[in-house]
Coordinates of C-alpha atoms in Angstrom, one line a residue:
X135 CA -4.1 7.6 -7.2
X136 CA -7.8 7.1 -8.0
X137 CA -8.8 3.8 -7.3
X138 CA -12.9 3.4 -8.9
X139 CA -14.9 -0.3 -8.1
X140 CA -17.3 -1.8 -10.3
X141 CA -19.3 -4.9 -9.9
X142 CA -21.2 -7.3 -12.5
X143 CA -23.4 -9.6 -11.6
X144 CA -24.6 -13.2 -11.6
X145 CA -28.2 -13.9 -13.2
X146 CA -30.8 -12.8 -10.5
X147 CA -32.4 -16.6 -9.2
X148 CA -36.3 -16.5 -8.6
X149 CA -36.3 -15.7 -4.4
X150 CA -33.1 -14.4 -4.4
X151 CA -32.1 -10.7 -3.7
X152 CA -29.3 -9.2 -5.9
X153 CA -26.6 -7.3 -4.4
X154 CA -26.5 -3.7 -5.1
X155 CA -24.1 -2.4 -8.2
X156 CA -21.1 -0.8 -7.4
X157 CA -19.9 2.5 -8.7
X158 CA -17.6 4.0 -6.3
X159 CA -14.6 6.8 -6.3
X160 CA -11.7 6.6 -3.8
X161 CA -8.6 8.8 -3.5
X162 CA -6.0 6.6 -2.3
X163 CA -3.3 7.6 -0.3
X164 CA -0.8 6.4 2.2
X165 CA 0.9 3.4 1.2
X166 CA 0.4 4.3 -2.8
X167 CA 0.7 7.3 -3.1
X168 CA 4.2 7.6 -5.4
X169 CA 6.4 5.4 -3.1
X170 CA 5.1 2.1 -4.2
X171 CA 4.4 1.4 -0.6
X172 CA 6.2 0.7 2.9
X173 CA 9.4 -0.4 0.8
X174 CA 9.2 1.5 -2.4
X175 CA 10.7 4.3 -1.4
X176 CA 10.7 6.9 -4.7
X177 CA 9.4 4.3 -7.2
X178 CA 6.6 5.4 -9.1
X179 CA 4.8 1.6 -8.5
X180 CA 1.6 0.6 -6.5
X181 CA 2.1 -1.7 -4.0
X182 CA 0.8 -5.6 -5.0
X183 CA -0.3 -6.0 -1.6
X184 CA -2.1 -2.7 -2.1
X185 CA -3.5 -4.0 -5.7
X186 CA -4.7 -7.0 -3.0
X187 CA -6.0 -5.3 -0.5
X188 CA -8.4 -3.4 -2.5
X189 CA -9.4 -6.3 -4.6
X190 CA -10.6 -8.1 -0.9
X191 CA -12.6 -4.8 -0.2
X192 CA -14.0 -4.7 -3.6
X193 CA -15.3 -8.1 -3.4
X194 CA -16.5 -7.6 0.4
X195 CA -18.5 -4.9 -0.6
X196 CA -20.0 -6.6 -3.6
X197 CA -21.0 -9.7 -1.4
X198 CA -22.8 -7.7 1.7
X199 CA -23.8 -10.9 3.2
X200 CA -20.4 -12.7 2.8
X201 CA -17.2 -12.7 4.4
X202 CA -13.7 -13.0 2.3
X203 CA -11.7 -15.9 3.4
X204 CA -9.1 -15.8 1.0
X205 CA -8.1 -14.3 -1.9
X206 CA -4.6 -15.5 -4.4
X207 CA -3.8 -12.3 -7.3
X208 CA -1.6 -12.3 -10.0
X209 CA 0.8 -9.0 -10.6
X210 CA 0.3 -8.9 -14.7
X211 CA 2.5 -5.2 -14.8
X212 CA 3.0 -2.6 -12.5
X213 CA 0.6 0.2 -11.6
X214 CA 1.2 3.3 -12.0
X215 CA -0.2 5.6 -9.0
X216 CA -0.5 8.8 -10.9
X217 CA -3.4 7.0 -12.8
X218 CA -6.8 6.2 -12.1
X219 CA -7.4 1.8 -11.4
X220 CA -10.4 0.4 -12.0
X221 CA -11.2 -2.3 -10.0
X222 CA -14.0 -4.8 -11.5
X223 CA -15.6 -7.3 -9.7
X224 CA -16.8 -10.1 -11.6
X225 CA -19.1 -13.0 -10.1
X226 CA -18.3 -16.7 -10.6
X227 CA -20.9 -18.1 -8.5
X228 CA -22.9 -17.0 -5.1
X229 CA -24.4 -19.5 -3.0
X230 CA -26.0 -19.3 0.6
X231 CA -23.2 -20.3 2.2
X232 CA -20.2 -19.7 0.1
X233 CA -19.6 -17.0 -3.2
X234 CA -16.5 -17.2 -5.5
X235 CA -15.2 -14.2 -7.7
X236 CA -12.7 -12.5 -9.5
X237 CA -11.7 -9.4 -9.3
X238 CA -9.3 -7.1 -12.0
X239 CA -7.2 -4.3 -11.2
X240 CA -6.5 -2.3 -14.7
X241 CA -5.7 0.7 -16.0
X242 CA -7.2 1.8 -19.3
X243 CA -6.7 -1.3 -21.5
X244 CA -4.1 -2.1 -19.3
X245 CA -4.9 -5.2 -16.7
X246 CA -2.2 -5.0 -14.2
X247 CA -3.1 -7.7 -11.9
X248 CA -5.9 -10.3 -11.5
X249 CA -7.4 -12.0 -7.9
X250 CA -9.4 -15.3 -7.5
X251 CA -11.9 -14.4 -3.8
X252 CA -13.5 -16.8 -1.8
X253 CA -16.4 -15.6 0.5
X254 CA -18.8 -17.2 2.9
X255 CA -20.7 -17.7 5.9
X256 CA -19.0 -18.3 9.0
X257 CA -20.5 -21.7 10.7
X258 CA -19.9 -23.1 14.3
X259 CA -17.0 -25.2 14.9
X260 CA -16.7 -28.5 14.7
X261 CA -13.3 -28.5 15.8
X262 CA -10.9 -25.9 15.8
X263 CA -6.7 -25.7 16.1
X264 CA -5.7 -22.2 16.1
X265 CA -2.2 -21.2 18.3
X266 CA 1.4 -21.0 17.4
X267 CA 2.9 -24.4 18.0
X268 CA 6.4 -22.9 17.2
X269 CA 9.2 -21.1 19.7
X270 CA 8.3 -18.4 21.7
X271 CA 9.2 -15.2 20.2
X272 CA 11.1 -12.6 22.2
X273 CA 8.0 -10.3 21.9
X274 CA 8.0 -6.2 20.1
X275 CA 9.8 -5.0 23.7
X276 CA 12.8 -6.8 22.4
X277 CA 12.4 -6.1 18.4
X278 CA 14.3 -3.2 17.0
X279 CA 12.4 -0.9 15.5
X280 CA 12.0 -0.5 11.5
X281 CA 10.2 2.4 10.2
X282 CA 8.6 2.3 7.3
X283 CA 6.2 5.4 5.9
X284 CA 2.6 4.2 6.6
X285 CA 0.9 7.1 9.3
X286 CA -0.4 5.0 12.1
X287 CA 1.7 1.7 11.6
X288 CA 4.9 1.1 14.2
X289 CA 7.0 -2.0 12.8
X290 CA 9.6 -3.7 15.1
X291 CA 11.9 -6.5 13.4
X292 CA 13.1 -9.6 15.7
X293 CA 16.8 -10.0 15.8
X294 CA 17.6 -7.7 13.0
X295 CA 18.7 -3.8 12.8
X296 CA 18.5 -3.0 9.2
X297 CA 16.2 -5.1 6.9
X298 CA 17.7 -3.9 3.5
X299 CA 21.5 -4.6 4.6
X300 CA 23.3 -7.0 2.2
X301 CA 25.6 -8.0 5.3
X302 CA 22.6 -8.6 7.7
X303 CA 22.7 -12.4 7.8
X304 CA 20.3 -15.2 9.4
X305 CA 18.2 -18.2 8.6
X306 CA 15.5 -17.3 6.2
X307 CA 12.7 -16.7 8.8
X308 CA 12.0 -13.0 9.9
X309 CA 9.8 -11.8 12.5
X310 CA 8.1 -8.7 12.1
X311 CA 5.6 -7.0 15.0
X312 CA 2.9 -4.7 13.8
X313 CA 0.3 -2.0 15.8
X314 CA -1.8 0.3 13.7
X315 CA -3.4 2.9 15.7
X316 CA -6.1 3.0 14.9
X317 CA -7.0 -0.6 14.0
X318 CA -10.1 0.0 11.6
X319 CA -13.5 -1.0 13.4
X320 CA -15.1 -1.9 9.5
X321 CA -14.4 -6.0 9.4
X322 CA -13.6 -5.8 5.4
X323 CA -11.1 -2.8 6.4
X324 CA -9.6 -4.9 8.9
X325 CA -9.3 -8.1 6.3
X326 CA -7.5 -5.1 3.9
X327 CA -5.0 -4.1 6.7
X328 CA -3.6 -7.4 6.8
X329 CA -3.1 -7.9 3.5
X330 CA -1.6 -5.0 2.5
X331 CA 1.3 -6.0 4.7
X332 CA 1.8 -9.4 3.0
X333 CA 4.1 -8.3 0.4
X334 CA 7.1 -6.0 2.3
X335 CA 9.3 -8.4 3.6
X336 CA 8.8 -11.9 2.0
X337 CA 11.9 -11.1 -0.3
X338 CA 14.2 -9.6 2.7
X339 CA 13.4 -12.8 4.6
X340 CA 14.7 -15.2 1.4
X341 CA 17.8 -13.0 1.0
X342 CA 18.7 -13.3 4.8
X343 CA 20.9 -16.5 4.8
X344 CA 22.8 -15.0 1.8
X345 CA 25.9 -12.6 2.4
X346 CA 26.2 -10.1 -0.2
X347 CA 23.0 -9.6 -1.5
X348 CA 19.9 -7.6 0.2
X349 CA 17.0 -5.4 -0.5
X350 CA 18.7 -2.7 -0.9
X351 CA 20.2 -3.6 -4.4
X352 CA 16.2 -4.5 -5.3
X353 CA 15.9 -2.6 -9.2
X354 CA 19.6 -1.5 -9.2
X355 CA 21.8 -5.1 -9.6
X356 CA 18.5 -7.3 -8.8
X357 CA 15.7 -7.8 -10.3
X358 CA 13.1 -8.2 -7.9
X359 CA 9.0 -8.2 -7.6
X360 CA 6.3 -10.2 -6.2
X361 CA 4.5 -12.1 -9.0
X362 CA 1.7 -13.6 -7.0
X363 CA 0.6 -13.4 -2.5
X364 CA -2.4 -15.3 -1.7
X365 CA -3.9 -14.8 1.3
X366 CA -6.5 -16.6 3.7
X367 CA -8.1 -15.4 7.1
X368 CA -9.3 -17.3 9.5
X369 CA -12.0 -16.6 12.3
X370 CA -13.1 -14.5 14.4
X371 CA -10.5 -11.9 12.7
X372 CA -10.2 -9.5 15.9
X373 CA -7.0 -8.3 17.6
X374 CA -5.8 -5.3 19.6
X375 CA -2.4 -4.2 19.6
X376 CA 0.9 -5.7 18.6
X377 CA 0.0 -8.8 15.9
X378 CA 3.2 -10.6 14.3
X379 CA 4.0 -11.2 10.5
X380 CA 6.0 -15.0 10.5
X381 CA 8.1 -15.1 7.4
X382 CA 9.4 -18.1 6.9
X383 CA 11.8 -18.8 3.3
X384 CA 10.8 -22.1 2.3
X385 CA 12.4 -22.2 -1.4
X386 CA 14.7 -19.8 -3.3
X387 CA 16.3 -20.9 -6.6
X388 CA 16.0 -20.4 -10.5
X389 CA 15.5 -16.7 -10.2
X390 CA 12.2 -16.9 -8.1
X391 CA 11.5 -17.0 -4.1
X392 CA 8.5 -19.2 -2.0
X393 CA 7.6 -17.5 1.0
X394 CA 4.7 -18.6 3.7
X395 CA 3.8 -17.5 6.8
X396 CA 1.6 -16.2 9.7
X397 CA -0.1 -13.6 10.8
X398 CA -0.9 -14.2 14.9
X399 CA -2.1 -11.9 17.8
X400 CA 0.2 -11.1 20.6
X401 CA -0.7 -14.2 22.9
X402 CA -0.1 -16.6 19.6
X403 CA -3.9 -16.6 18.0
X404 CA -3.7 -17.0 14.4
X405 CA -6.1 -14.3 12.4
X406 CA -4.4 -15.0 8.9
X407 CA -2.2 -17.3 6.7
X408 CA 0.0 -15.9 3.2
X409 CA 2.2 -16.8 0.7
X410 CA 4.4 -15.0 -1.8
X411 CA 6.0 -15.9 -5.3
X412 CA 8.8 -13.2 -6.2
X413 CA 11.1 -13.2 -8.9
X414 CA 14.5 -12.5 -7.7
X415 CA 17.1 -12.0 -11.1
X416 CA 20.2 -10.7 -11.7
X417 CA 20.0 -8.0 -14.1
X418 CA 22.5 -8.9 -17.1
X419 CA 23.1 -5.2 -17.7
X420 CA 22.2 -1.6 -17.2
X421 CA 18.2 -1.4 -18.0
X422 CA 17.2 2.1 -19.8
X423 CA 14.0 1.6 -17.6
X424 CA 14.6 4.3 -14.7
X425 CA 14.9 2.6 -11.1
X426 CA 11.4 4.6 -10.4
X427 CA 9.4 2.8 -13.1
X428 CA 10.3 -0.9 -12.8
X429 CA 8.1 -3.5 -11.1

């Protein structure tokens, strides 16, 4: 998959210096690359998260002197990874302290999905909240390991063997520990890396109180896809080793799924915070849409 970034700009303000365009050529691979990501398996789909991922890059890199601290997209279709995306970033406003943009993933005349990026300066605190406050987790020691094909990235699940099994039952929270060797020393890389992950398990966490149904009839008997994941990080966004994805269920009903949650270092900091809307449908019959194509 080609993934190309272009940037427009705001009108240049007497004083002020305008960021550099952007015209720049990437070869995606990894996550993308055919398998539609950690849980695609064969399907020929990208990845939301990915889609997300690059959007907060593509905005970091068109606002030097800003930060991202949070970005919300919207999945329009899904994205083919045998085709080049162009990702266009589109000011809204830029201020000292704070910018706001949008950012649009498409291919051809095709827009596929579309993300709303704040940016800013990080201040001093004023005050400041930001541990787990919720039960100790058992820790990755005691998690059971999940692959899932990303080189570099070990997964471990809390309290469950097989994430994709219909008869796999719990409450609708899931645990998930993370360590990426190497964790990227770029700040907007690092910003990516956490996104991308957003999307993989939100919808194995709302099926978990449900016997019968799992992941693993996804695009077969169900009808499943994320339809929006907002994410927001908070500061200093640093961690080494093991960092923990909390999924926690909070709605499922009327053929869609709410899921927030957490994203903490190993001693309980928290780096990030996310949401996901999913739809989750019956299928009424057979689609002619082969299982690799769907979103």
């Amino acid at each position: 998959m080609i993934a190309r970034t272009h940037a427009r700009h705001l009108r240049r303000r007497p004083g002020r210096r305008r960021e550099p365009a952007l015209h720049r050529r990437q070869r995606r691979g990894g996550a993308g690359g055919g398998g539609g990501g950690g849980a695609g398996g064969a399907r020929r789909v990208v990845d939301g998260s990915q889609l997300l991922a690059q959007a907060v890059v593509a905005a970091d890199k068109a606002f030097p002197d800003h930060t991202a601290r949070s970005a919300h997209m919207m999945f329009a279709s899904a994205a083919d990874p045998g085709a080049p995306l162009d990702f266009t970033v589109t000011p809204v406003k830029a201020g000292r302290s704070f910018a706001f943009t949008t950012v649009t993933a498409a291919q051809g005349e095709r827009v596929r999905a579309t993300a709303n990026v704040l940016l800013d300066r990080p201040s001093p605190d004023v005050v400041r909240h930001d541990h787990w406050t919720g039960p100790a987790p058992a820790g990755p020691e005691a998690a059971f390991p999940s692959p899932m094909p990303l080189p570099g990235r070990e997964l471990r699940l809390e309290g469950v063997r097989r994430r994709d099994d219909p008869d796999e039952v719990g409450p609708p929270v899931l645990d998930a520990w993370l360590r990426y060797d190497p964790v990227p020393a770029r700040d907007d890389l690092c910003r990516a890396l956490l996104a991308h992950f957003t999307g993989h398990l939100s919808l194995s966490t709302t099926m978990r109180p449900h016997p019968g149904v799992g992941t693993a009839q996804s695009h077969h008997t169900l009808s499943t896809a994320p339809l929006a994941i907002g994410i927001h990080f908070h500061e200093p966004l640093t961690w080494d080793g093991w960092i923990r994805y909390h999924h926690q269920s909070t709605y499922a009903g009327a053929g869609m799924s709410h899921v927030r949650g957490q994203i903490l270092t190993r001693d309980g900091r928290l780096i990030a915070s996310f949401t996901q809307d999913a739809m989750l449908r019956a299928f009424d019959s057979q689609p002619a849409m082969p299982v690799e194509s769907r979103l």
